[in-house]
mmCIF file with all atom_site columns, C-alpha atoms in Angstrom:
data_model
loop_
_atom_site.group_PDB
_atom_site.id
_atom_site.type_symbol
_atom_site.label_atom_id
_atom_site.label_alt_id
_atom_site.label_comp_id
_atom_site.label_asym_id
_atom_site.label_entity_id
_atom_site.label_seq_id
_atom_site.pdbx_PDB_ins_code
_atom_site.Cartn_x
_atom_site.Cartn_y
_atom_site.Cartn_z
_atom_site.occupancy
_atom_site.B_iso_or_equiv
_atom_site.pdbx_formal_charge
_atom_site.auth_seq_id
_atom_site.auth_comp_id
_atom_site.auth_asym_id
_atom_site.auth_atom_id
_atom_site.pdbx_PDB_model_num
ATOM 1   C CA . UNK V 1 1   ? -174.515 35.600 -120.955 1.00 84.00 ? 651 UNK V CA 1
ATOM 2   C CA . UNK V 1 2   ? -175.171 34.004 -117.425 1.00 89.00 ? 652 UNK V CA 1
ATOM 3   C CA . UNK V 1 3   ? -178.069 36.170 -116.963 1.00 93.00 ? 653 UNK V CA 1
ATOM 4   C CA . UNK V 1 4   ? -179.980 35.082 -120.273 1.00 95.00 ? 654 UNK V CA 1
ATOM 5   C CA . UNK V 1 5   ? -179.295 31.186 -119.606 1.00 95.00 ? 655 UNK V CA 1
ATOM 6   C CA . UNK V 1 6   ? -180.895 32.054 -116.535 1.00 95.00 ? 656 UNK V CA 1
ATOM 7   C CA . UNK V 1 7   ? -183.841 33.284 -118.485 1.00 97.00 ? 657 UNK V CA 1
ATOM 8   C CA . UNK V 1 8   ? -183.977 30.669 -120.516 1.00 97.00 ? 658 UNK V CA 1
ATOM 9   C CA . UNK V 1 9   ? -183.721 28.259 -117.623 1.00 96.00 ? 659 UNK V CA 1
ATOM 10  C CA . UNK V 1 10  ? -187.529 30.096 -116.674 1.00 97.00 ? 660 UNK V CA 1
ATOM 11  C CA . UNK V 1 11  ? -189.341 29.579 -119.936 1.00 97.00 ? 661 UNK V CA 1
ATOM 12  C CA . UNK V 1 12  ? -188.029 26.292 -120.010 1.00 97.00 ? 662 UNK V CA 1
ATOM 13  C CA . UNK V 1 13  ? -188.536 24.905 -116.458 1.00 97.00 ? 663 UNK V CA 1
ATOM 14  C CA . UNK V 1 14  ? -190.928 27.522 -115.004 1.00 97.00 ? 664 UNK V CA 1
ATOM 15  C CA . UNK V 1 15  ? -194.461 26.191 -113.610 1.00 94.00 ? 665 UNK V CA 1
ATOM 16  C CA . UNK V 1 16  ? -193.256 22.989 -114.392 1.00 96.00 ? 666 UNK V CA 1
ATOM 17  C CA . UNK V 1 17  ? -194.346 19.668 -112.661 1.00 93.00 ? 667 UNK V CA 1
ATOM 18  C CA . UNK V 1 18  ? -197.842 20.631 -112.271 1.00 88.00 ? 668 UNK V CA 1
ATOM 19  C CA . UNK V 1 19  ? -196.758 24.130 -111.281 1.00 87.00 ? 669 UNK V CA 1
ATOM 20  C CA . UNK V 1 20  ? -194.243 23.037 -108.631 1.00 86.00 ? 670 UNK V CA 1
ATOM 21  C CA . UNK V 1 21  ? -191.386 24.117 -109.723 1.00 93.00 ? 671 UNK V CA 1
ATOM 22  C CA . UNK V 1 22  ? -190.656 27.974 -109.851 1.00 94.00 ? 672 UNK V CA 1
ATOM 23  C CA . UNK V 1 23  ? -187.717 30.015 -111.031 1.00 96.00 ? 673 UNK V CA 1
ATOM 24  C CA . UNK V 1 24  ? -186.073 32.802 -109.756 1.00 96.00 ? 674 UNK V CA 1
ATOM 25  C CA . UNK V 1 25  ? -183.162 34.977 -110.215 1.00 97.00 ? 675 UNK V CA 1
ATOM 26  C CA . UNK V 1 26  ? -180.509 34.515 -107.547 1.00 96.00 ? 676 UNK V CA 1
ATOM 27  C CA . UNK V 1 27  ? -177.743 37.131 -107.809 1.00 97.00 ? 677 UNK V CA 1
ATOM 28  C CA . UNK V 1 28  ? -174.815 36.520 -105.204 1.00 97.00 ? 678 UNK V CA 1
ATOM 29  C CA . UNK V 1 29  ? -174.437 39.481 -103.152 1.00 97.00 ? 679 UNK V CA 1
ATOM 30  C CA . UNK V 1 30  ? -174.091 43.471 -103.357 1.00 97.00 ? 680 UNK V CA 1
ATOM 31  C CA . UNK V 1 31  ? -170.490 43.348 -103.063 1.00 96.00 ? 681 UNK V CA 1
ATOM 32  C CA . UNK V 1 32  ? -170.367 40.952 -106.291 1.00 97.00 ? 682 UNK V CA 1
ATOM 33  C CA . UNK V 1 33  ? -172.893 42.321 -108.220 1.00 97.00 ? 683 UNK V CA 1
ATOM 34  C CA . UNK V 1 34  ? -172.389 45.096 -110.404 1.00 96.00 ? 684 UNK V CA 1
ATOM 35  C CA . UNK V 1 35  ? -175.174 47.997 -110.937 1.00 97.00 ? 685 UNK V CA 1
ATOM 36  C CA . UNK V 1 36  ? -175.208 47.329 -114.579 1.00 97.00 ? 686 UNK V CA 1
ATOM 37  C CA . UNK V 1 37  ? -175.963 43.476 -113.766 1.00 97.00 ? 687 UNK V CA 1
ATOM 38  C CA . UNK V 1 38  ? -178.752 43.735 -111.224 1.00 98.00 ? 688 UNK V CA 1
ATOM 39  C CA . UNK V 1 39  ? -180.606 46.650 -113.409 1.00 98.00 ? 689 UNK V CA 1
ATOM 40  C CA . UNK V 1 40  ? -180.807 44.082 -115.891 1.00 98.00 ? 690 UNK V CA 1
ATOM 41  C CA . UNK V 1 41  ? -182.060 41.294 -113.497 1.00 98.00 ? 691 UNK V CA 1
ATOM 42  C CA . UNK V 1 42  ? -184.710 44.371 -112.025 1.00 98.00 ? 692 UNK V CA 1
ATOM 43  C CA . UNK V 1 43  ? -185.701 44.649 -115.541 1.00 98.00 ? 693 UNK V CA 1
ATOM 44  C CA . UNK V 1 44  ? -186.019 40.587 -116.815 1.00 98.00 ? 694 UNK V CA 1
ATOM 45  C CA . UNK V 1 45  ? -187.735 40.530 -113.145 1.00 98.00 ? 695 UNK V CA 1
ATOM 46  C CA . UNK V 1 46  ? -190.258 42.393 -113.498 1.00 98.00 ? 696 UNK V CA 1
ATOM 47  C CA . UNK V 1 47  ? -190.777 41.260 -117.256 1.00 98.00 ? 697 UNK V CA 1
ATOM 48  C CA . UNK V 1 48  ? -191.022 37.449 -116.327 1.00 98.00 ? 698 UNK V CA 1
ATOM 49  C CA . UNK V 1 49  ? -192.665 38.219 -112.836 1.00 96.00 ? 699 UNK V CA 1
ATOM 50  C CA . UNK V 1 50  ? -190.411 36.430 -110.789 1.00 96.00 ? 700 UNK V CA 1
ATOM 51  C CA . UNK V 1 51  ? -189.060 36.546 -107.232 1.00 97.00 ? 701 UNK V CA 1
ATOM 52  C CA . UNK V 1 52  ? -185.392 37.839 -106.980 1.00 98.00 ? 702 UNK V CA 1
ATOM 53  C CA . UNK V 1 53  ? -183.230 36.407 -104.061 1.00 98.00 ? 703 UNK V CA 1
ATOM 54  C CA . UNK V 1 54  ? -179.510 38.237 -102.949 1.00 98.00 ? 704 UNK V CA 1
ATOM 55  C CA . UNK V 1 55  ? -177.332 38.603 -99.936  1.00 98.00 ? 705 UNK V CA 1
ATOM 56  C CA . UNK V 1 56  ? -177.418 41.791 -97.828  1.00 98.00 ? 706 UNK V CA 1
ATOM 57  C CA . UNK V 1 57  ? -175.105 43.168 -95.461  1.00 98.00 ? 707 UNK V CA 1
ATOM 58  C CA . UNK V 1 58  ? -173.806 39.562 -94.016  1.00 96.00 ? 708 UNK V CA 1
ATOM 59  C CA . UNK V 1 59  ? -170.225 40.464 -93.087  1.00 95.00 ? 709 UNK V CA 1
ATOM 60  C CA . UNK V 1 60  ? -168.669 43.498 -91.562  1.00 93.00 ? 710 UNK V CA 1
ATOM 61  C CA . UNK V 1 61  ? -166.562 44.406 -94.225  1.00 96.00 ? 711 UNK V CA 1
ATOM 62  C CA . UNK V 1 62  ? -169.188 44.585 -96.592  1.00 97.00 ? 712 UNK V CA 1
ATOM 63  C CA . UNK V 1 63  ? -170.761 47.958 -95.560  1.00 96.00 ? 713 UNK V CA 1
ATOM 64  C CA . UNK V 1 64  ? -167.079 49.679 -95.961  1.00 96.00 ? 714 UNK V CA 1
ATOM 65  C CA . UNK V 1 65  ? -166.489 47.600 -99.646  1.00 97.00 ? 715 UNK V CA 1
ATOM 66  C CA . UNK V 1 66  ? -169.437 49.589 -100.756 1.00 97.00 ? 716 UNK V CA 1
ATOM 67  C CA . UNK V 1 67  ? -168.788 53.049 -99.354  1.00 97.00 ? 717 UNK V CA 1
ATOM 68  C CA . UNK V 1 68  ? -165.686 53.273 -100.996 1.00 97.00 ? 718 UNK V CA 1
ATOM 69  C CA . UNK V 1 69  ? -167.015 51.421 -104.210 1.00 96.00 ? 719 UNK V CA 1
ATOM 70  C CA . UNK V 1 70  ? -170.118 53.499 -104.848 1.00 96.00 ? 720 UNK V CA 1
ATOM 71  C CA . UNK V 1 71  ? -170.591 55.562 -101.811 1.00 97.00 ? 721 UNK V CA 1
ATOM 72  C CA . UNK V 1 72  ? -173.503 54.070 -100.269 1.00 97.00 ? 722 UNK V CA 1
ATOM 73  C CA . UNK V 1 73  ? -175.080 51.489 -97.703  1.00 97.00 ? 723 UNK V CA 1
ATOM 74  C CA . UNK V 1 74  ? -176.145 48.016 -99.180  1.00 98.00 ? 724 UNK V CA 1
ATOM 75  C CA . UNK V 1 75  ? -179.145 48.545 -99.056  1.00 98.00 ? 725 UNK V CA 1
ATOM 76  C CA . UNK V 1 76  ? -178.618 52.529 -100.744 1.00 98.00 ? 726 UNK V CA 1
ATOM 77  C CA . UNK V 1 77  ? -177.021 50.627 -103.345 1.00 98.00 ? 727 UNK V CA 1
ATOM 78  C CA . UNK V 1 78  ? -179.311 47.891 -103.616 1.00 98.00 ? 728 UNK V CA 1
ATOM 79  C CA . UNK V 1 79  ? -182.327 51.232 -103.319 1.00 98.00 ? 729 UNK V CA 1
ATOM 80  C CA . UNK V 1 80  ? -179.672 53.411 -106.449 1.00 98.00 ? 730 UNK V CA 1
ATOM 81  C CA . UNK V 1 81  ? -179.838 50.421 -108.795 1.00 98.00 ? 731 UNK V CA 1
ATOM 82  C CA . UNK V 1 82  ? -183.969 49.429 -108.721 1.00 98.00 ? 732 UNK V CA 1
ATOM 83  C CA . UNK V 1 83  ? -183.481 46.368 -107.113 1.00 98.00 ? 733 UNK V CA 1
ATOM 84  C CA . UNK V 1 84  ? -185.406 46.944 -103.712 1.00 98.00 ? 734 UNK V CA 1
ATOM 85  C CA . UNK V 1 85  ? -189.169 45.716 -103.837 1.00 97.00 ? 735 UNK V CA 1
ATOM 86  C CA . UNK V 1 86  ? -191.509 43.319 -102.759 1.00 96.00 ? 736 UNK V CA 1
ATOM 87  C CA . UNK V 1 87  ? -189.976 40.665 -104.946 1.00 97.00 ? 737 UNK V CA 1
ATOM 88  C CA . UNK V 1 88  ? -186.565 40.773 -103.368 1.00 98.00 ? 738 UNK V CA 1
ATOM 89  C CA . UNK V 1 89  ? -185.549 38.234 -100.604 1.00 98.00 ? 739 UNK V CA 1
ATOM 90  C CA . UNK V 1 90  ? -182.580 39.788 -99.104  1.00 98.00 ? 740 UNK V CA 1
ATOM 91  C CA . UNK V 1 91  ? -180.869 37.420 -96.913  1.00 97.00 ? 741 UNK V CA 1
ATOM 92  C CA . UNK V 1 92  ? -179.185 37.830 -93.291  1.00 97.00 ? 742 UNK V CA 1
ATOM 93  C CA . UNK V 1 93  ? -178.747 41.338 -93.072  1.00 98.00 ? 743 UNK V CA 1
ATOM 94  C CA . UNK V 1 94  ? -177.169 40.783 -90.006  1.00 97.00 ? 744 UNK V CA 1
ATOM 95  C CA . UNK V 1 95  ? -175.316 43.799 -90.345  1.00 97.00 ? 745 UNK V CA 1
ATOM 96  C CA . UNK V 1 96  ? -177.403 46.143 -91.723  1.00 97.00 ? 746 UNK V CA 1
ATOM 97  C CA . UNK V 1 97  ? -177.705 49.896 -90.220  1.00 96.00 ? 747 UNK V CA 1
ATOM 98  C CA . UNK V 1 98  ? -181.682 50.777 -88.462  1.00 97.00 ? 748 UNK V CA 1
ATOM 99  C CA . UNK V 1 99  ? -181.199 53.152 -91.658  1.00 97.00 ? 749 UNK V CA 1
ATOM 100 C CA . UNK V 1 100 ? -180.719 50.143 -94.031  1.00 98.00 ? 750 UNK V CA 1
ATOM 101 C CA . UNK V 1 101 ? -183.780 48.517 -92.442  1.00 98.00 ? 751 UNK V CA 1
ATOM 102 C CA . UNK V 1 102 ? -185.804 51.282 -92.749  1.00 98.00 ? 752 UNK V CA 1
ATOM 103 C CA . UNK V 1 103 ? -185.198 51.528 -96.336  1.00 98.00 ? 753 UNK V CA 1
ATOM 104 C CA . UNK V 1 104 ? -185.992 47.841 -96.786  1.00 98.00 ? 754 UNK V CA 1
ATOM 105 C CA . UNK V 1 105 ? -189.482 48.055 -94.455  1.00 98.00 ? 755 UNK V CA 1
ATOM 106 C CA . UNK V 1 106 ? -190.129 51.192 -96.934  1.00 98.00 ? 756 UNK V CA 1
ATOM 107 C CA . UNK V 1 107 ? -189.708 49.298 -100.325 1.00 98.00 ? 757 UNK V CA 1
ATOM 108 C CA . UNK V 1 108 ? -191.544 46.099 -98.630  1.00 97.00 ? 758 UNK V CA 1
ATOM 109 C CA . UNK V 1 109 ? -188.546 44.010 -98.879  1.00 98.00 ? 759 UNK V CA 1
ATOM 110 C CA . UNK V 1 110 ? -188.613 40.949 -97.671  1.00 98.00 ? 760 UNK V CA 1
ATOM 111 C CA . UNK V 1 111 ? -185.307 39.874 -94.721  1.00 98.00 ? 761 UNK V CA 1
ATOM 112 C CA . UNK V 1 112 ? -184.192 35.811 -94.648  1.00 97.00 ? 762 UNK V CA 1
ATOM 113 C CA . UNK V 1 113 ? -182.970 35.379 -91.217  1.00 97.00 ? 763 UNK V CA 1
ATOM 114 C CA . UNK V 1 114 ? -181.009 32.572 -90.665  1.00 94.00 ? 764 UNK V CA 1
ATOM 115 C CA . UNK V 1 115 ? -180.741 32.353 -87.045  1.00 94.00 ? 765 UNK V CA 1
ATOM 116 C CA . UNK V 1 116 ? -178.409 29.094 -86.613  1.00 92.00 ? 766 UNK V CA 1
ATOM 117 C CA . UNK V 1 117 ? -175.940 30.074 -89.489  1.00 89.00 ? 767 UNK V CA 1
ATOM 118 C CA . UNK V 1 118 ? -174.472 32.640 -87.770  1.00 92.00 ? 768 UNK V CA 1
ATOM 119 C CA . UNK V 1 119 ? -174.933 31.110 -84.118  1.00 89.00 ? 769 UNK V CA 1
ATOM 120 C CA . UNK V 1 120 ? -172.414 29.067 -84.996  1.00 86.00 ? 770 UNK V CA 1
ATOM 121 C CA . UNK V 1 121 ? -169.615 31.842 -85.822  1.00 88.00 ? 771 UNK V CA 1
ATOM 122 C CA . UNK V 1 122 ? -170.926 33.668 -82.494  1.00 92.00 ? 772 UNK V CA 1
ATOM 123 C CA . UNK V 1 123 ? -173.116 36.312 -83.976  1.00 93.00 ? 773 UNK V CA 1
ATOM 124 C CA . UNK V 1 124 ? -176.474 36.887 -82.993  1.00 92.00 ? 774 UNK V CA 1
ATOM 125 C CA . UNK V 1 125 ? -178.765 37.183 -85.967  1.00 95.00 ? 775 UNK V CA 1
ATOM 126 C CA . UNK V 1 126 ? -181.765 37.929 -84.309  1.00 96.00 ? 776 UNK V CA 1
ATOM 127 C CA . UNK V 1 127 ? -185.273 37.570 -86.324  1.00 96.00 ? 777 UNK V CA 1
ATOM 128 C CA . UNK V 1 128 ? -187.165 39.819 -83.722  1.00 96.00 ? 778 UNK V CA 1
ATOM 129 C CA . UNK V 1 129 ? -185.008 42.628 -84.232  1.00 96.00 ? 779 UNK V CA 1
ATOM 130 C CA . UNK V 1 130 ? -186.415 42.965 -88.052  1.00 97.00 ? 780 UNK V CA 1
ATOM 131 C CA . UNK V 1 131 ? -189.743 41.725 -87.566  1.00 96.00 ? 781 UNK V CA 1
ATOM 132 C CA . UNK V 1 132 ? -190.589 44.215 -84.493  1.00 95.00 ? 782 UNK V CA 1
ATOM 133 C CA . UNK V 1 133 ? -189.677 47.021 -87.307  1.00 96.00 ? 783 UNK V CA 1
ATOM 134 C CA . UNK V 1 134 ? -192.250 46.296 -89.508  1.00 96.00 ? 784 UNK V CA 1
ATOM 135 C CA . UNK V 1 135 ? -190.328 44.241 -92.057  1.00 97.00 ? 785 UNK V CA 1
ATOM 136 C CA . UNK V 1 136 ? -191.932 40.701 -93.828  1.00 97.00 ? 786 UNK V CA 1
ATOM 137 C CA . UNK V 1 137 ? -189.009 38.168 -91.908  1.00 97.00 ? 787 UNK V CA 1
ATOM 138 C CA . UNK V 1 138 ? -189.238 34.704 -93.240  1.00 96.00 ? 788 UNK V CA 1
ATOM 139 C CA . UNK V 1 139 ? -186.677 32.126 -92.000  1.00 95.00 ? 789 UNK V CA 1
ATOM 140 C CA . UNK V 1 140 ? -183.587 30.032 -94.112  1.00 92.00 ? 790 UNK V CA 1
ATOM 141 C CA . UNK V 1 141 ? -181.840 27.229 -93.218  1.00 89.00 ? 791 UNK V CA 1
ATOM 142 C CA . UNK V 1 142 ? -178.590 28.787 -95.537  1.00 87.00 ? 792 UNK V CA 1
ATOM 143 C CA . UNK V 1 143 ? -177.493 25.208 -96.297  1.00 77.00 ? 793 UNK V CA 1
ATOM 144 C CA . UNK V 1 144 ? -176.724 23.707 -93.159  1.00 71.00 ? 794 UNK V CA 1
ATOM 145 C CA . UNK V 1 145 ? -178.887 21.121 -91.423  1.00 71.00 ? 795 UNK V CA 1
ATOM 146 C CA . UNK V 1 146 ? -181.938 21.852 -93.415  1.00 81.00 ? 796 UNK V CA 1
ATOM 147 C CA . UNK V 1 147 ? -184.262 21.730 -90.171  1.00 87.00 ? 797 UNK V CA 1
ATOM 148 C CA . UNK V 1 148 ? -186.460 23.894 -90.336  1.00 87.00 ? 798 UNK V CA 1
ATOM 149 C CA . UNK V 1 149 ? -188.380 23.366 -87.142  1.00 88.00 ? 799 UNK V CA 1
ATOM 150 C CA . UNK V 1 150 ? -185.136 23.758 -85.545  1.00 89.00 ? 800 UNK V CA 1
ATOM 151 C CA . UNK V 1 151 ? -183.877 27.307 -87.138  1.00 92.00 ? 801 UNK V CA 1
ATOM 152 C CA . UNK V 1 152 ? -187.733 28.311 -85.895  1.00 93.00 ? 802 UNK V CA 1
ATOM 153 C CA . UNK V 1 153 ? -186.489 27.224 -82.656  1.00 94.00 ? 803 UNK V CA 1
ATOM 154 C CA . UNK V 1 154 ? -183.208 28.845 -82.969  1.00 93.00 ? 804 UNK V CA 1
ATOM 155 C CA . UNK V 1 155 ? -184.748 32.117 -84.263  1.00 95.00 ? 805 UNK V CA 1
ATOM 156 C CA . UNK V 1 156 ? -186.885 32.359 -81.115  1.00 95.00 ? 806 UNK V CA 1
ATOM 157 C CA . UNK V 1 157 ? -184.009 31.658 -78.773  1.00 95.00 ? 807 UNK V CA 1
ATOM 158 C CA . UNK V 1 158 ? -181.522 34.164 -80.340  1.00 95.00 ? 808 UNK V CA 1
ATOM 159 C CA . UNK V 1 159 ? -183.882 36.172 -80.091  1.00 96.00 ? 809 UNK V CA 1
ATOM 160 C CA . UNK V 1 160 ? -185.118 36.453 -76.619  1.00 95.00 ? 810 UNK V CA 1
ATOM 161 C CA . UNK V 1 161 ? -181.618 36.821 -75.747  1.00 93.00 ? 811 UNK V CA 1
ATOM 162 C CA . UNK V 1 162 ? -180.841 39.904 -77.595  1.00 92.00 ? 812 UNK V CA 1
ATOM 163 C CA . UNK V 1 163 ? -183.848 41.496 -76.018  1.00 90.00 ? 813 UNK V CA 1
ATOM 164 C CA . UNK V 1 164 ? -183.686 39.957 -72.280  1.00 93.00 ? 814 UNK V CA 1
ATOM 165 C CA . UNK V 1 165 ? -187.264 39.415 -73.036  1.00 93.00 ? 815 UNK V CA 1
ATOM 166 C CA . UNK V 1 166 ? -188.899 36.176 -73.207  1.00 94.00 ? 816 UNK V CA 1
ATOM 167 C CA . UNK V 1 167 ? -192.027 37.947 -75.130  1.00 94.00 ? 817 UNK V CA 1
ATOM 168 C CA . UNK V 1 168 ? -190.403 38.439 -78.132  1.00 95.00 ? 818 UNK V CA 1
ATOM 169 C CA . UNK V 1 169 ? -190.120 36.467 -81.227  1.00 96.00 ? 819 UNK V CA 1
ATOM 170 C CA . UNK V 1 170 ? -193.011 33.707 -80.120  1.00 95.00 ? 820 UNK V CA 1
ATOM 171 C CA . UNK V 1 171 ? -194.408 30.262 -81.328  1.00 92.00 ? 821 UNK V CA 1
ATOM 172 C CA . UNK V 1 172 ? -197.159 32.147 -83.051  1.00 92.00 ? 822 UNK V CA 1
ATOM 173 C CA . UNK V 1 173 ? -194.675 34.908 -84.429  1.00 93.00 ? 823 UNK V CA 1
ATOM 174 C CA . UNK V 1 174 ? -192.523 31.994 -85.888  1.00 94.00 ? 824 UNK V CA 1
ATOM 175 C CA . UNK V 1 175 ? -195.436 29.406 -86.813  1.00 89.00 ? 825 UNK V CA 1
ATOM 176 C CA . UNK V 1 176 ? -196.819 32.615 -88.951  1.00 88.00 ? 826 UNK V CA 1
ATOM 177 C CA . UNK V 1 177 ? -193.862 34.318 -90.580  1.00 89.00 ? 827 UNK V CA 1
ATOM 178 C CA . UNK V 1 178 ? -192.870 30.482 -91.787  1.00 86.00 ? 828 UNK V CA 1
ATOM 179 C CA . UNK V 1 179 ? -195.647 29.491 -94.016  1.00 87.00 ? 829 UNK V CA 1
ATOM 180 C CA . UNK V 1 180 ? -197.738 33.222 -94.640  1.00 88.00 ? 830 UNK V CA 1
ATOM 181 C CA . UNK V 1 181 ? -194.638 35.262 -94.093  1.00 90.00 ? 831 UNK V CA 1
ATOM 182 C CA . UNK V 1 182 ? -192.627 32.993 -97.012  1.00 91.00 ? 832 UNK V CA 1
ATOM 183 C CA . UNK V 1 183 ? -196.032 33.083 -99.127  1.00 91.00 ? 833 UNK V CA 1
ATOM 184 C CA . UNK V 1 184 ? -196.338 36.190 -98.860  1.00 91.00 ? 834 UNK V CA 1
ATOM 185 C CA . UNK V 1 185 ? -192.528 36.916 -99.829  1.00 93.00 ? 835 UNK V CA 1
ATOM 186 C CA . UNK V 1 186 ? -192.736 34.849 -103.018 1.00 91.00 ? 836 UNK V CA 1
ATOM 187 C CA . UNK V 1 187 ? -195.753 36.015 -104.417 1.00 89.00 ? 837 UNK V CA 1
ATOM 188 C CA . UNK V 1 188 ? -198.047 33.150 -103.834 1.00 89.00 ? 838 UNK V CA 1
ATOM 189 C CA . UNK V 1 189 ? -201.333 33.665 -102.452 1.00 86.00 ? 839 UNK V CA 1
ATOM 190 C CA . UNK V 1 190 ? -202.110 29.787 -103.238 1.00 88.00 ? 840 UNK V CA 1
ATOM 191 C CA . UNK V 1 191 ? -199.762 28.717 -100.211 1.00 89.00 ? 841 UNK V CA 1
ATOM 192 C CA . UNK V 1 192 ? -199.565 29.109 -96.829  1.00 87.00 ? 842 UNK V CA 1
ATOM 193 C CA . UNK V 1 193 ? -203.250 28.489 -95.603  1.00 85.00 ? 843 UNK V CA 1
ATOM 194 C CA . UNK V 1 194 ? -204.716 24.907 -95.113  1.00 85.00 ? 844 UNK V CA 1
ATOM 195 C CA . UNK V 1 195 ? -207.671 26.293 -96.482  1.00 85.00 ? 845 UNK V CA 1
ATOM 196 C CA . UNK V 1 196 ? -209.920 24.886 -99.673  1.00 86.00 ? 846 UNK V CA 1
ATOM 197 C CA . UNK V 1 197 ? -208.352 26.468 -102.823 1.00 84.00 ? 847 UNK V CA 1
ATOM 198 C CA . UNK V 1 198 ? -205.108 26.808 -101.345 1.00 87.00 ? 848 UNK V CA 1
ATOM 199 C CA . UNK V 1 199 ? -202.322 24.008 -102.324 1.00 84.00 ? 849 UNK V CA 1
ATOM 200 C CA . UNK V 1 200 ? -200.571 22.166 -99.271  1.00 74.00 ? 850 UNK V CA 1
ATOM 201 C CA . UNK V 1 201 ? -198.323 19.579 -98.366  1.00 73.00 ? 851 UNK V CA 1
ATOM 202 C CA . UNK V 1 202 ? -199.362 18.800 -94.962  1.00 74.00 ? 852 UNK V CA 1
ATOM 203 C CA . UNK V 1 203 ? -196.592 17.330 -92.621  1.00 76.00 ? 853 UNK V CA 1
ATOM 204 C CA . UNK V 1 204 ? -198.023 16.475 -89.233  1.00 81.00 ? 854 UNK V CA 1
ATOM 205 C CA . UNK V 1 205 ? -195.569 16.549 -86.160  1.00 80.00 ? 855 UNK V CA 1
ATOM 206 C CA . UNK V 1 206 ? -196.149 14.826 -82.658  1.00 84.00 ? 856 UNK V CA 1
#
């Protein structure tokens, strides 16, 4: 099956050049994913220890797809089938209920926000309104430009628009939830900090 070439993929490439390279599980979506499937990635999960990354309530028509399907939220669905923890990276859920976010802020699920992805559609994905609820927001590029200084940038703009509030979402918010807040989210406590002990690529920008 997919899922154990994926776990073979991990015993065979896992901590690999001199602990670089990491491997995950990356199931598509909620409304792809069936409960039987992502039970058994909860359970090879938390066997191998690895970090689990899907996509969460990104399009209107998703929340209705799953009502009818199962009779729950994403994220109830994601919460029915074990899946909801603090190895999970759900990302966008840029159309996710407060109710949703509550249950991820609960399980201490981490959200992706990628700010510019769906700027350019005309939706606001806005990183302050996870991140003021108490949730670990890290920031994606989803495949686009891969600039990540300038999704930061994007993140705080969207942002202070939603709000009308020019406090919200700051440098320091951003600078932190980039390299701590994505640490954090995948389990490392060995990145993140320049600090002795910890390991760092250090990129220096004038």
């Amino acid at each position: 099956s997919d899922l154990d070439r994926c776990i073979a993929l991990f015993h065979t490439h896992n901590g690999a050049a001199d602990g670089r390279i990491r491997v995950g599980f990356g199931p598509h979506g909620v409304d792809t994913c069936d409960p039987d499937l992502l039970r058994s990635i909860r359970k090879a999960a938390d066997e191998l220890g690895c970090p689990v990354t899907i996509h969460l309530s990104q399009s209107e028509p998703e929340r209705g797809i799953m009502e009818a399907r199962y009779g729950k939220t994403p994220a109830e669905y994601l919460k029915h089938v074990g899946l909801l923890g603090p190895d999970l990276l759900t990302a966008h859920c840029v159309y996710a209920s407060d109710t949703d976010l509550d249950l991820l802020h609960q399980s201490d699920t981490t959200i992706v926000n990628c700010p510019m992805s769906f700027a350019r559609g005309g939706v606001n994905a806005s990183f302050d309104r996870f991140a003021s609820r108490g949730i670990r927001t890290v920031l994606g590029t989803d495949g686009y430009a891969m600039d990540f200084i300038g999704e930061m940038r994007a993140a705080a703009i969207v942002s202070k628009q939603r709000e009308h509030r020019s406090e919200v979402a700051t440098a320091w918010d951003l600078i932190r939830a980039t390299p701590l807040g994505g640490a954090a989210a995948l389990g490392r406590q060995d990145l993140g900090r320049i600090e002795p002990g910890a390991r760092a690529d250090l990129v220096v920008i004038d």
